[in-house]
Structures are given as C-alpha cells and as structure tokens.
Coordinates of C-alpha atoms in Angstrom, one line a residue:
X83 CA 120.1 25.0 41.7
X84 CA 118.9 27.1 38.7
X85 CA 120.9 28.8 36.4
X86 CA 119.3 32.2 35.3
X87 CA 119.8 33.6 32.1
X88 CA 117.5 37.0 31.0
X89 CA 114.9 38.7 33.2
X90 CA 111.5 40.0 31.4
X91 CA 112.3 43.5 32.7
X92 CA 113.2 46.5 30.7
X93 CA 115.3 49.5 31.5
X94 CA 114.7 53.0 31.0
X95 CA 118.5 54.1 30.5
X96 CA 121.7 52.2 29.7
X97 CA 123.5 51.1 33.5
X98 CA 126.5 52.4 32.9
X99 CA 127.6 51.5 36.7
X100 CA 126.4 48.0 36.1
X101 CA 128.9 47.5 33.1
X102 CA 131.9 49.5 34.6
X103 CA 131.8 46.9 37.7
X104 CA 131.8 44.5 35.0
X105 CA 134.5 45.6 33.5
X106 CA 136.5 46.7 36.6
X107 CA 135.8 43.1 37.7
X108 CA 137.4 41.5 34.9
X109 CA 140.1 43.8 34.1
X110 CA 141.5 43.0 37.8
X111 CA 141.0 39.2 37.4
X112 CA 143.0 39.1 34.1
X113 CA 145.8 40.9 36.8
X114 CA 145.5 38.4 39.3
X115 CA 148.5 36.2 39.6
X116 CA 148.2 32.8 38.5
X117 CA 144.9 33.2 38.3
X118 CA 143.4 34.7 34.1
X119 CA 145.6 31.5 32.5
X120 CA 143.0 28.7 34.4
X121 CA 139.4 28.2 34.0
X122 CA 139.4 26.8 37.6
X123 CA 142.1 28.9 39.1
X124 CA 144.7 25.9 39.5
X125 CA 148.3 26.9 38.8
X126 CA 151.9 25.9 40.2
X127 CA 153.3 26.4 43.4
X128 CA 155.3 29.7 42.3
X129 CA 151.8 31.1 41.1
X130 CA 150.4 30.0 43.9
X131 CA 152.7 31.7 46.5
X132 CA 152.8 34.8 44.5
X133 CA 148.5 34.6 44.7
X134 CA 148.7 34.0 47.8
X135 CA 151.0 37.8 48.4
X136 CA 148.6 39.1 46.5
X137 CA 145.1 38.4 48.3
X138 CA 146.9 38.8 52.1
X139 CA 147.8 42.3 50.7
X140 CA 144.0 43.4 48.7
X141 CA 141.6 40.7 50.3
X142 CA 139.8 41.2 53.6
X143 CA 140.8 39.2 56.3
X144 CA 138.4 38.4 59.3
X145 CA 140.9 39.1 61.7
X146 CA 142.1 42.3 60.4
X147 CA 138.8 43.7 60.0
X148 CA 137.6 43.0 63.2
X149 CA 140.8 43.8 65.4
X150 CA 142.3 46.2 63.4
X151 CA 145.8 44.2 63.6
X152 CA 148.4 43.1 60.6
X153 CA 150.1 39.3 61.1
X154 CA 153.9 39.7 61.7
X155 CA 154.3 36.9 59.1
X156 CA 152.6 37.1 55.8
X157 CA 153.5 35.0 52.5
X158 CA 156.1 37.0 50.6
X159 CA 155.8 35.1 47.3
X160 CA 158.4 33.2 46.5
X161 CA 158.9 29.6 46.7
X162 CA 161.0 28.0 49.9
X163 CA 164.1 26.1 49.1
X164 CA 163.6 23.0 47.5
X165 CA 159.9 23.6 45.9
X166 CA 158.7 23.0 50.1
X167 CA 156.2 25.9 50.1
X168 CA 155.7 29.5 50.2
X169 CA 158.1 31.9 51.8
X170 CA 156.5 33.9 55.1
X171 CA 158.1 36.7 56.6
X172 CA 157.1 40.4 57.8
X173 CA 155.4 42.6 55.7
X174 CA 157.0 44.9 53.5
X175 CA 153.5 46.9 52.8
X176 CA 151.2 49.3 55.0
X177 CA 147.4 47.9 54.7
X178 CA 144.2 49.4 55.4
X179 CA 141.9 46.5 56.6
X180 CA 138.7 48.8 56.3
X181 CA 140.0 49.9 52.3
X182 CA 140.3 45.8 51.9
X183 CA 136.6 45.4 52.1
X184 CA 136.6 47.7 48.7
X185 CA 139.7 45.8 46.8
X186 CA 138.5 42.5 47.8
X187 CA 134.8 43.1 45.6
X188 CA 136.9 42.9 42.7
X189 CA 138.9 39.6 43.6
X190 CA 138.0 36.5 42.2
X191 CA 139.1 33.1 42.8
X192 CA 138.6 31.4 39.4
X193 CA 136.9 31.8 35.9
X194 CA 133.9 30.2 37.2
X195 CA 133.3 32.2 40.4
X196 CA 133.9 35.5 38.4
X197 CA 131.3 34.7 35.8
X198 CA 128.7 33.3 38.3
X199 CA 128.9 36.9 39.9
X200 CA 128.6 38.5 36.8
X201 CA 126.0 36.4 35.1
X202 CA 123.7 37.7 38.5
X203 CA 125.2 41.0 38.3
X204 CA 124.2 41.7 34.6
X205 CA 120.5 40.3 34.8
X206 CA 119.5 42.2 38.1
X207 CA 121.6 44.9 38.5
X208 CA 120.2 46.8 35.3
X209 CA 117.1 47.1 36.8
X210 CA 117.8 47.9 40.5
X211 CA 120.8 50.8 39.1
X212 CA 117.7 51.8 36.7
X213 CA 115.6 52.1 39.5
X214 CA 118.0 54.1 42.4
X215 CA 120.3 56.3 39.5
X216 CA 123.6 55.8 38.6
X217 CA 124.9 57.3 41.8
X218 CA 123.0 55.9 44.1
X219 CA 123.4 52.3 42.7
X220 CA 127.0 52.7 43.0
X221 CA 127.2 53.7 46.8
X222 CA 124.3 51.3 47.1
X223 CA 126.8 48.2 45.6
X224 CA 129.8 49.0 47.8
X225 CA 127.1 49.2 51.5
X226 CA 125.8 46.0 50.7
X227 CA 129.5 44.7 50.0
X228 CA 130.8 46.2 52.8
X229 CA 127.8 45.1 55.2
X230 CA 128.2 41.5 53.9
X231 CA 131.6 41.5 54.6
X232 CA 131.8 42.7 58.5
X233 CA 128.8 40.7 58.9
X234 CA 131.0 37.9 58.1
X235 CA 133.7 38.7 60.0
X236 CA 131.6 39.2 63.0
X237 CA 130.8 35.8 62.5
X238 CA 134.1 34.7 62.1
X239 CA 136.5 36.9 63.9
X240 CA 138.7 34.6 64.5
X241 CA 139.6 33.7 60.3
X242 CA 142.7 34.6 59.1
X243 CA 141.5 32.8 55.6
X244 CA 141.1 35.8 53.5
X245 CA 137.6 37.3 51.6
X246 CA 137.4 37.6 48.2
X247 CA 134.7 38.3 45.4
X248 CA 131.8 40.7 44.5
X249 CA 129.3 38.0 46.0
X250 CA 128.1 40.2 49.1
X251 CA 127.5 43.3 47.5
X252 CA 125.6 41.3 44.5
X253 CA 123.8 39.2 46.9
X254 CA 122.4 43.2 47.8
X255 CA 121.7 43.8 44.6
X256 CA 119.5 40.5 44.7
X257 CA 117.8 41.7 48.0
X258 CA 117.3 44.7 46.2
X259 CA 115.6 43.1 43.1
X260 CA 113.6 41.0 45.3
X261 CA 111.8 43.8 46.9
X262 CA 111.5 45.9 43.6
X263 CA 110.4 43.6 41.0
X264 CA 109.2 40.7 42.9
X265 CA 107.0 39.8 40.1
X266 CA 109.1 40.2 37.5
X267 CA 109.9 37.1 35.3
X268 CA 113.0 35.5 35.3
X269 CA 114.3 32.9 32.7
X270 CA 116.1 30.0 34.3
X271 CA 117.8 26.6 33.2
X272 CA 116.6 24.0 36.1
X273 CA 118.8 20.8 35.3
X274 CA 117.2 17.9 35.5
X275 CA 118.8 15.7 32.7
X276 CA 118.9 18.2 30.5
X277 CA 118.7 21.9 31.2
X278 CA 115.5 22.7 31.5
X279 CA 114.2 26.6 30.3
X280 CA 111.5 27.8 32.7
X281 CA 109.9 31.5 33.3
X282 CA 109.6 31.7 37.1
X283 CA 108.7 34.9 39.1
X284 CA 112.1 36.8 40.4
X285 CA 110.3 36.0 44.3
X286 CA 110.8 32.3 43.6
X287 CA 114.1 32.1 41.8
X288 CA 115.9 34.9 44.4
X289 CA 113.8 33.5 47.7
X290 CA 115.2 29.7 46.6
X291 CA 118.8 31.3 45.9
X292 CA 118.3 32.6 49.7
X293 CA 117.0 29.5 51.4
X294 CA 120.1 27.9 49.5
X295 CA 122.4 30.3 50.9
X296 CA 121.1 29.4 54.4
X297 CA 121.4 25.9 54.1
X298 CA 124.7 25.9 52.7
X299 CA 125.9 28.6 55.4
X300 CA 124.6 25.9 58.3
X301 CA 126.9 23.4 56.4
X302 CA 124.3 21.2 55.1
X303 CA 124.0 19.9 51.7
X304 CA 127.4 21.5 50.4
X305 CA 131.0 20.3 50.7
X306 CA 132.0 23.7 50.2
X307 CA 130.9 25.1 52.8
X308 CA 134.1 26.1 54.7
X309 CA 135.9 28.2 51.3
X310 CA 132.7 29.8 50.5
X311 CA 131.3 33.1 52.8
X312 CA 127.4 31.9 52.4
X313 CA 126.7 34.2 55.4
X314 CA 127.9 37.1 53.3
X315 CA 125.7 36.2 50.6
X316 CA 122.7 36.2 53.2
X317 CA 124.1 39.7 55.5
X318 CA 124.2 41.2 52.0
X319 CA 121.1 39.8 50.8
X320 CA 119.2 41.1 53.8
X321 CA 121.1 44.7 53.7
X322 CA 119.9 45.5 49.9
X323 CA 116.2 44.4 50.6
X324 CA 116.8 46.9 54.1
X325 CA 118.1 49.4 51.6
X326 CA 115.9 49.0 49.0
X327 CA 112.2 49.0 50.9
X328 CA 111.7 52.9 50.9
X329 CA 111.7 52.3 47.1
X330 CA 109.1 49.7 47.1
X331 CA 105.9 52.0 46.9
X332 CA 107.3 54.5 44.1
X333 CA 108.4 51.4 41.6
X334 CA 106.4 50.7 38.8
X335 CA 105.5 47.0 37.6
X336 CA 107.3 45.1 35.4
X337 CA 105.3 44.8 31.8
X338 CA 103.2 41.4 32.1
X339 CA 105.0 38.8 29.7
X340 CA 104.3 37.4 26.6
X341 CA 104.5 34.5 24.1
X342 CA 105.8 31.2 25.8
X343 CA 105.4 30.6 30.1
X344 CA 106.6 26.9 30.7
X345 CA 106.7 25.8 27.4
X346 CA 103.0 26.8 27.0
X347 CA 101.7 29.8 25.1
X348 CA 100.7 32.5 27.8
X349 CA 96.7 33.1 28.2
X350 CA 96.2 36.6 29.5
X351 CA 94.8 36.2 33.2
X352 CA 94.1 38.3 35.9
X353 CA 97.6 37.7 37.8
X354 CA 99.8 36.5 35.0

C-alpha cells in the first residue's frame, strides 16, 4: 500500500468545488452521532444506537436502492431495557432511497476513513475539477458516486448493511486523473521499515490502487473485506475514466519534474 502525499501538477484556478466537498465532508462528520469525539469511530452503546438511527435514515441501503422498499423495523435510537441493545420499531420518517445515494457521500465511519478520502480527494481532484470547470466537476463527483453506489447494490441486492462514505465518487475522480495526467508524478510514502518517499508516475500509483481494489473486492488479502464496498471503489473507478476519456485528447501535459526522482537528482531525458 502507498500513502500519497502531493502530485507534481499544477492548477490553473483555485478548485473551489474540491474544497467545499471538503468542507461539506467534515462539517457533517463533526454532526455524526457518536462519531467527531473518536479517532476510530468507537463509542458506547447509546452512541452507538443513536448512529445507528442516523445512517438507516441518510445512508444507502442495498436493498432500498434496488427494490425501492423501507424495513418495517428500523433502529430508533435508544438503548433497550437493561443496556441489552438498540431499540427497533417502525419508522417515524419518509426516505428517499435514490436521495440516499447523495447524503451517504458525506458519511463517514471514523477519523481515519474520512481523512483517507480526503487526503485522495485533495491531491487529484484539483487537477481533474481544473480540467472539466467547476460545474462540470461537481455533476461529474456526484455520477461517479452515484454509479459506484448502484453498481454496488446490483451486486449486493440483497444487503441491508448500509453505504456510507465519499469513496465511490473519489475512486471517479481517480479514474478520472488516471486518464488525464497519466504521467503526472505523484509523491508517495511506500512503507517498508520506515516510510519510504518515492516519485512514481500517477499510472502506477492509481493502476496499483485499482488492482488492490480488485483483490480486496474478491476477498483476498484483506480481513475487511465484508465492511468495506471495494466494488464501489472499482464501478466508480471505471465510471470517471468512462467519463473522463472525451477529455483525453484536449489535456495538456503535466510540466516534466525537477530536482530529486528516487532520491537521485533528475537528469533531463527524453521520457522523464
């Protein structure tokens, strides 16, 4: 796994839509239930049944978005008698399972797994809204998050387990940064003993990221694999590099780096 950190890449204009999902992203995490006060998302049972009202109410649910139908029991938040679990019983809201695919992009299960999607979201997604506009970047963000979800839920119509997090529509924004700037260099931290800053082509660090996301999704190599939606990642993956290929001819190159490539000072060569 590598860790990246700052693309060689300029932009032409600020990405305004880039930071306001950023923003929108955290500003609805720190409102999360049980959620802002724990770096790994842990909390007690009453934060944990009144999280668990929350995402059955704003996440996507496979089920839902697939057969258009609401459980008749839904956790109501409170704590049963005697500290034995959560409360269910009918819901007391309307919900839209096709507006759920918009509120869940801006769920987040933890600390770490908002600022893993924003670490990606920052480094590429400056480029590819520079590239598309402001405008078209943001109906380009919620397609791919939209397409990564129902491509999950295809797959697993049969979850009730809801979907949360910006991870499909940014794995879009990877596609898209794939196809744009595929030579574009990217800095990484590789660990191995110690963390390990390389400058790698964007083609190698995002086509590894995807080959990891298809490993994991098969259930290989990852313990994980059952709370994470890898096959969103890859559905959303494959939909921004769809979306962003009638782009490819008109982009210009990123500038050829300078200074230090692998810890050695950078000769200027054809291809390099």
């Amino acid at each position: 796994m590598v860790i990246p950190v700052h693309d060689v890449n300029p932009v032409r204009r600020t990405p305004v839509v880039t930071y306001a999902l950023i923003a929108a992203n955290v500003l609805v995490f720190l409102y999360m239930p049980g959620l802002a006060g724990s770096v790994a998302g842990d909390s007690g049972l009453s934060q944990l049944c009144h999280l668990q009202a929350f995402l059955d109410h704003y996440a996507a649910v496979p089920q839902e978005l697939i057969h258009h139908q609401l459980p008749r029991l839904v956790p109501t938040g409170d704590v049963g008698p005697g500290g034995q679990g959560c409360v269910v019983g009918p819901p007391t809201y309307d919900k839209s399972p096709v507006l759920s695919v918009f509120t869940a992009m801006f769920l987040h299960g933890g600390w770490l797994h908002l600022l893993g999607n924003m670490l990606f979201l920052l480094i590429f997604g400056n480029n590819v809204e520079d590239r598309m506009g402001h405008v078209r970047f943001a109906l380009f963000y919620v397609v791919c998050g939209y397409a990564a979800s129902y491509g999950f839920a295809l797959l697993n119509d049969d979850s009730g387990d809801p979907l949360i997090g910006a991870s499909g529509a940014i794995a879009g924004v990877l596609g898209a940064y794939l196809v744009l700037y595929p030579k574009a260099r990217v800095w990484v931290l590789v660990p191995f003993l110690i963390f390990l800053p390389l400058r790698l082509p964007a083609w190698l660090v995002l086509g590894f990221w995807f080959v990891l996301q298809a490993v994991y999704s098969s259930g290989e190599g990852v313990s994980d694999a059952g709370t994470v939606a890898y096959a969103a990642h890859i559905v959303g993956f494959l939909a921004g590099m769809l979306l962003a290929w009638p782009l490819r001819a008109g982009t210009p190159p990123p500038p050829e780096p300078r200074g230090l490539l692998f810890g050695r000072k950078a000769r200027r060569r054809h291809g390099w």
